[in-house]
Coordinates of C-alpha atoms in Angstrom, one line a residue:
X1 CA 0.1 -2.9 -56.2
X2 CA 1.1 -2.2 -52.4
X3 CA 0.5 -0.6 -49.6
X4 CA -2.9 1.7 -48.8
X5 CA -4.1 5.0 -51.0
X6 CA -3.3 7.8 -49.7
X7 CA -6.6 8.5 -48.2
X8 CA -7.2 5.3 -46.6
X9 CA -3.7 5.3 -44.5
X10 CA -4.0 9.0 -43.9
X11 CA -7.5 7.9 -42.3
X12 CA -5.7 5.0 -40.7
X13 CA -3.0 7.0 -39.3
X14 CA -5.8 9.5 -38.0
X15 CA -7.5 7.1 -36.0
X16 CA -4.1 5.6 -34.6
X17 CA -3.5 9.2 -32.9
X18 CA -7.1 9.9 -31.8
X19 CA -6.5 6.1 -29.9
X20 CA -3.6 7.4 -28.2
X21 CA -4.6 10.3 -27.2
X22 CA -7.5 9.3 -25.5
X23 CA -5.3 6.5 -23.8
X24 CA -3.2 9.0 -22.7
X25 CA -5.8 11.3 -21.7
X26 CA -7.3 8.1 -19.8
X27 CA -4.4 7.4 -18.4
X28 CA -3.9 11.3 -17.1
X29 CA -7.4 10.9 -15.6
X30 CA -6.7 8.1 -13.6
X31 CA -3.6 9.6 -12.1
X32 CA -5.1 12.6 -11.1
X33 CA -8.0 10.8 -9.6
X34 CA -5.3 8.4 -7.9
X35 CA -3.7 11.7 -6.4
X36 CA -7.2 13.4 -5.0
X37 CA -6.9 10.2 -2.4
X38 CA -3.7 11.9 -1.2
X39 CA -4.3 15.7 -2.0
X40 CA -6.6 18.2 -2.2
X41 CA -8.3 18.9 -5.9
X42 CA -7.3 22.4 -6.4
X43 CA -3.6 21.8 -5.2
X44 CA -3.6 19.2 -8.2
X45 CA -4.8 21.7 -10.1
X46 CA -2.3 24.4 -9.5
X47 CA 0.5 21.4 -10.0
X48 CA -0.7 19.8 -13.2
X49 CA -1.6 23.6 -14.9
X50 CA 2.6 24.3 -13.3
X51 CA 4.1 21.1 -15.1
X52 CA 1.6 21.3 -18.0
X53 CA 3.3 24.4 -19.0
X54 CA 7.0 22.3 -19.6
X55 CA 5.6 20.6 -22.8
X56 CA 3.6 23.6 -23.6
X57 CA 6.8 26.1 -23.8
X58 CA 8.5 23.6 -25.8
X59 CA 5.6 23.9 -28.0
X60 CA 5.8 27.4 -27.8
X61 CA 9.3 27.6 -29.0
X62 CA 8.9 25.8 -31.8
X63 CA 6.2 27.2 -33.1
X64 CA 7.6 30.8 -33.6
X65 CA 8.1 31.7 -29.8
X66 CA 6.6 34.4 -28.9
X67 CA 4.9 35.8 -31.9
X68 CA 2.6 32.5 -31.4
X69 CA 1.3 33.9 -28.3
X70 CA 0.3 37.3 -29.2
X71 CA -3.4 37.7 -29.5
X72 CA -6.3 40.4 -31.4
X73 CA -8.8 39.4 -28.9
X74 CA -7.3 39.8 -25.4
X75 CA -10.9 40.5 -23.9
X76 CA -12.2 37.1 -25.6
X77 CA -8.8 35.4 -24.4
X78 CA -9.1 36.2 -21.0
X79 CA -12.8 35.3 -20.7
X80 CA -11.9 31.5 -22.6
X81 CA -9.0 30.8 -20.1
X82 CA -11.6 32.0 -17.3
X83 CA -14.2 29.3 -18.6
X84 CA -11.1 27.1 -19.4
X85 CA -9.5 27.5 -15.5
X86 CA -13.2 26.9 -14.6
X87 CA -13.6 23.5 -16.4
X88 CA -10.3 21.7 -14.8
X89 CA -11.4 22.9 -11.0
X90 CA -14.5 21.4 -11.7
X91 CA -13.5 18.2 -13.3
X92 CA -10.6 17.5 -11.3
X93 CA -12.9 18.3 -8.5
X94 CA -15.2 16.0 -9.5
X95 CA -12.8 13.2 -9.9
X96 CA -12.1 13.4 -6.3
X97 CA -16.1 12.5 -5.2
X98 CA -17.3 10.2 -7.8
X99 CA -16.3 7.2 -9.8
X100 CA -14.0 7.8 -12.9
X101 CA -16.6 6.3 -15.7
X102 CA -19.6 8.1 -14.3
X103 CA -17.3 11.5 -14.3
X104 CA -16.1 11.0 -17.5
X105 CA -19.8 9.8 -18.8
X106 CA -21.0 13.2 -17.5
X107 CA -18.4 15.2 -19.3
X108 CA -19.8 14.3 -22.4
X109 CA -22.6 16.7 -22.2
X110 CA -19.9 19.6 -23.6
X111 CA -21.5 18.6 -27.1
X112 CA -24.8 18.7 -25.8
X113 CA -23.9 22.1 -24.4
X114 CA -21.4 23.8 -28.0
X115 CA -24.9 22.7 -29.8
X116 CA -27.4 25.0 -27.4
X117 CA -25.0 28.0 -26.9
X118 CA -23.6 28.4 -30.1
X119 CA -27.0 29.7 -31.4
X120 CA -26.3 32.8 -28.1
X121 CA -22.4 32.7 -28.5
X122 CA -22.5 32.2 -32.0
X123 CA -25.4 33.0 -33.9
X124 CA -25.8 30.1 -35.8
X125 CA -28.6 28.6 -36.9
X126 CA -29.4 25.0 -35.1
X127 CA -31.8 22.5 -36.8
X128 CA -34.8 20.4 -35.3
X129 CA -32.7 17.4 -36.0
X130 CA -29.8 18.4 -33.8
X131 CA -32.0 20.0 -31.1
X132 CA -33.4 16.9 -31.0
X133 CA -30.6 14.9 -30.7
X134 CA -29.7 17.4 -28.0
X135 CA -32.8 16.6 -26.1
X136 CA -32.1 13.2 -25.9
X137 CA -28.9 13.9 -25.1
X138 CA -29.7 15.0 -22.1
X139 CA -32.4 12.5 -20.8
X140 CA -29.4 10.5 -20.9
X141 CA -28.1 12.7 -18.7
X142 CA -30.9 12.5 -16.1
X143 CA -30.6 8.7 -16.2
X144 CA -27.0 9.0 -15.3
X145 CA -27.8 11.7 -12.5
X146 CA -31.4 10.4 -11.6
X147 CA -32.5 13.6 -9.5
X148 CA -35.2 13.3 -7.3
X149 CA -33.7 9.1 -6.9
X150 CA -32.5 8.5 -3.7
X151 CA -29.5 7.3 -5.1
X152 CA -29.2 10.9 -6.5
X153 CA -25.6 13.0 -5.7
X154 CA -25.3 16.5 -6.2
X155 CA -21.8 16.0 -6.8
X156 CA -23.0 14.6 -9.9
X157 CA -23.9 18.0 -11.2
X158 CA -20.2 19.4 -11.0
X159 CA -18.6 17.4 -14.0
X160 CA -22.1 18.7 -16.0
X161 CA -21.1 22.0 -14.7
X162 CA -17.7 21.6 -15.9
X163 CA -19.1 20.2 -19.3
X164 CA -20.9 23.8 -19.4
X165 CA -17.5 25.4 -18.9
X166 CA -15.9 23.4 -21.6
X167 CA -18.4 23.7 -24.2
X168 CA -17.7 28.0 -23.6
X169 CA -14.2 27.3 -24.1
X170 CA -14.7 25.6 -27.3
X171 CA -16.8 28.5 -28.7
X172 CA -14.8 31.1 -27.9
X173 CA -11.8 29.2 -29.6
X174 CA -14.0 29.0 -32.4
X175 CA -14.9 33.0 -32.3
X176 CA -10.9 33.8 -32.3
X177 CA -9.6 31.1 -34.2
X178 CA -9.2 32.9 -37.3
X179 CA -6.9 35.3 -35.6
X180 CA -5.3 33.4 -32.9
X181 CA -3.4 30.2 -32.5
X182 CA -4.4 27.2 -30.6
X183 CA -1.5 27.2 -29.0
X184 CA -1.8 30.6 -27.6
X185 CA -5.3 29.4 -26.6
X186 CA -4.2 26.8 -24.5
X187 CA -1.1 28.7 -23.0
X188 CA -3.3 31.2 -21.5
X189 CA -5.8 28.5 -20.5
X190 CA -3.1 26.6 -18.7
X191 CA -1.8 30.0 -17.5
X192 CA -5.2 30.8 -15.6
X193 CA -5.4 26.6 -14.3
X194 CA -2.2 27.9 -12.5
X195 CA -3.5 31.3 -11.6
X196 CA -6.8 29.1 -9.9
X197 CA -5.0 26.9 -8.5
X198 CA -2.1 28.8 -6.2
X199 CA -5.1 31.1 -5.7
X200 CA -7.1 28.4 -4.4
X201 CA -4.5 26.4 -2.5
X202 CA -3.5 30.0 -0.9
X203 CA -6.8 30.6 0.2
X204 CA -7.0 27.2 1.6
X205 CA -3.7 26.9 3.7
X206 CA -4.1 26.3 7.3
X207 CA -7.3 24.3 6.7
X208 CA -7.6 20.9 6.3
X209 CA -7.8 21.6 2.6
X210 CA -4.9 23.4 2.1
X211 CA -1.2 23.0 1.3
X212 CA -0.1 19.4 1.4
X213 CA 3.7 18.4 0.9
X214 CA 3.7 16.4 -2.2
X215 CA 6.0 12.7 -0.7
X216 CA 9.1 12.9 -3.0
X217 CA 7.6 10.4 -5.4
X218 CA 4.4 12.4 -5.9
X219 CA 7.1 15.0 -7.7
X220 CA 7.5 12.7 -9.8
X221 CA 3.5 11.9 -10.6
X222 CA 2.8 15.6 -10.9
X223 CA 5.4 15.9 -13.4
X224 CA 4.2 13.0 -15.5
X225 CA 0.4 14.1 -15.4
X226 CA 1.7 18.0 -16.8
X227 CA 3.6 15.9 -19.4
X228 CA 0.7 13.5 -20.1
X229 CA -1.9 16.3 -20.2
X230 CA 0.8 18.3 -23.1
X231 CA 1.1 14.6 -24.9
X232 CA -2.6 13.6 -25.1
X233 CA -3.5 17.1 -26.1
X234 CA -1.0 17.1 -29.1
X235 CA -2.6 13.4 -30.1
X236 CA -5.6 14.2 -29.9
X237 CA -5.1 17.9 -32.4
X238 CA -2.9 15.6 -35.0
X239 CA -5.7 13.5 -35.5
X240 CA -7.9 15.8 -36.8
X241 CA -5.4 16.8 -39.8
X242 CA -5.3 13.5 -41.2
X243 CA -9.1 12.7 -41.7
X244 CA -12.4 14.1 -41.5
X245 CA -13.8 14.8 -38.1
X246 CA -16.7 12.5 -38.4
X247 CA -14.3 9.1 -39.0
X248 CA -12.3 10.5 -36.2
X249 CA -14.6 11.6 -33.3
X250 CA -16.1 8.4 -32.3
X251 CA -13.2 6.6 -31.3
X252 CA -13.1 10.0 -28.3
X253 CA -15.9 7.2 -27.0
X254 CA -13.3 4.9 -26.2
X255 CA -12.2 7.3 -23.2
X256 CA -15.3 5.7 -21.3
X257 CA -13.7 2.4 -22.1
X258 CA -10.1 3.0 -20.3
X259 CA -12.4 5.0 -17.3
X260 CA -14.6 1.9 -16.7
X261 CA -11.0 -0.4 -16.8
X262 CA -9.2 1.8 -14.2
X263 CA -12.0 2.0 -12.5
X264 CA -12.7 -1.6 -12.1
X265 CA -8.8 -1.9 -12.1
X266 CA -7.9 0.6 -9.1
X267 CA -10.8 1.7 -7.3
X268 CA -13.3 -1.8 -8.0
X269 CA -15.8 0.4 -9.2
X270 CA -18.7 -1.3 -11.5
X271 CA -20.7 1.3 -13.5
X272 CA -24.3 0.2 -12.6
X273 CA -27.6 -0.4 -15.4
X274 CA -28.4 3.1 -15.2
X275 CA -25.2 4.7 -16.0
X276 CA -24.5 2.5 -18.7
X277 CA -27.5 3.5 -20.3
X278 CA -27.5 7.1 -19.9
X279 CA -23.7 7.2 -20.9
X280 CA -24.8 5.0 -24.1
X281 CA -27.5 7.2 -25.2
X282 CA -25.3 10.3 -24.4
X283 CA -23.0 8.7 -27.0
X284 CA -25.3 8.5 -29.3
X285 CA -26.3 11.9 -29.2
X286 CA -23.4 13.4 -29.2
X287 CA -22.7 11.5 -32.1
X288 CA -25.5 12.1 -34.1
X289 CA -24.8 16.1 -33.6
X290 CA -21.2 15.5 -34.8
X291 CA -22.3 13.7 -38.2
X292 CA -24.7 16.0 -38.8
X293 CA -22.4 19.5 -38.1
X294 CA -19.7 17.5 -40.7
X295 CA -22.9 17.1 -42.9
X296 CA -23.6 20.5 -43.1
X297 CA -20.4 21.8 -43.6
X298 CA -19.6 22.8 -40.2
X299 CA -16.2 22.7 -38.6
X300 CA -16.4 20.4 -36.2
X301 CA -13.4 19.3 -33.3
X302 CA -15.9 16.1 -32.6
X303 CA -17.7 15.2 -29.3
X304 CA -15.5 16.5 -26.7
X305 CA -12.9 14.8 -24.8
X306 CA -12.1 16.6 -21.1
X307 CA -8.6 16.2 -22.0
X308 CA -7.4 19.0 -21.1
X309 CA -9.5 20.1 -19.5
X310 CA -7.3 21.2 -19.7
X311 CA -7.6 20.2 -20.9

């Protein structure tokens, strides 16, 4: 007998993708980070939501064109690609005044955040055991932030900010998905990233924060983060059809891996003690939350990635 059962490559093949995706996602983070040295956050915004729509589009037409747009829940729509638009300013933001593995640490409060609100949003019912988890969740999150430290930043509370943001966006997805596509979710989320961004830039121009001509090569650089952001995004959602969401969501971790080598790689930046171990026990909570959602039946997407945020 040869080869794998089914299963096993189908899990195999599932955990491949989710590894690429967050690669790629890694890699999209860096570049956009790389470009807030040159450019202003919300400009790289308004460029990567622009490009990010070439991949989407394609997506678009292939998926039954227009038909795969049209929603039942405009009201809910619009409010997601508010919270959606809302996430990416502050993340990309956010990449722009701290170091990429502390940013990317931070982001992964959203689980923390999907398991408090979806008892408001949702209405469900949340346990002790993953209230708890969620409690320790965030002491991890103090440790990374340290408030009252005089090492403390207040930029530190923008990527939890954005993790807030996030976390809406996944609950409203979850309140329309039975009605709507996820494509059509993320096409109007992209939609209002753009609709921020040449807002913001406008708003901005004439200030020292405005309009910056990209250099000729930048072009280039903005075009590859809309095409990485379309890429990573499509990775990441493949993965989840070929095994179960609690084999798959832990390798999203390794996203704090490829931040701490670019990091180290571009910028020399060395997480310190601290940050470690508030990311670690973040992990662990978020985790925890993830097994025991898939546990009771839940549906889960897994600890979340800030991918997109765009995602």
């Amino acid at each position: 007998m040869t080869g794998l059962p089914d299963d096993r490559v189908a899990t195999g093949r599932g955990i491949a993708l989710m590894i690429a995706g967050i690669f790629v996602v890694s890699v999209m983070d860096a570049l956009i980070k790389w470009l807030t040295d040159s450019y202003p956050s919300i400009q790289i915004v308004m460029l990567r939501s622009l490009f990010g729509l070439i991949p989407l589009l394609i997506i678009v037409y292939f998926w039954g064109g227009i038909a795969a747009l049209r929603t039942s829940r405009p009201g809910i729509q619009l409010l997601r690609a508010a919270f959606g638009a809302s996430a990416m300013v502050g993340f990309f933001h956010a990449l722009s005044v701290l170091g990429l593995a502390e940013t990317v640490t931070l982001a992964f409060s959203s689980p923390l955040f999907v398991t408090l609100l979806s008892m408001p949003v949702l209405g469900e019912r949340v346990g002790p055991r993953r209230l708890s988890a969620t409690v320790v969740g965030f002491v991890g999150v103090l440790i990374v932030v340290r408030p009252g430290a005089e090492i403390f930043k207040f930029d530190a509370l923008i990527p939890i900010a954005a993790s807030f943001c996030f976390a809406m966006t996944m609950l409203l997805a979850r309140r329309i998905s039975a009605t709507d596509t996820s494509v059509s979710m993320t096409f109007y989320t992209t939609l209002a990233g753009l609709a921020v961004g040449t807002a913001g830039t406008l708003w901005a121009s004439g200030t020292p924060s405005g309009w910056i001509e990209p250099l000729p090569a930048d072009w280039g650089l903005f075009l590859l983060l809309g095409l990485l952001g379309g890429v990573g995004q499509f990775l990441v959602t493949s993965s989840f059809r070929h095994a179960e969401a609690a084999i798959i969501a832990p390798f999203e971790y390794t996203a704090l891996i490829w931040a701490t080598l670019f990091g180290l790689a571009l910028w020399n930046e060395i997480p310190d003690g601290m940050t470690l171990l508030g990311g670690a026990i973040v992990i662990v909570a978020g985790l925890y939350i993830g097994y025991r959602e898939t546990r009771l039946g839940k549906k889960t997407k897994g600890p979340g990635v800030m991918p997109e945020p765009s995602p």
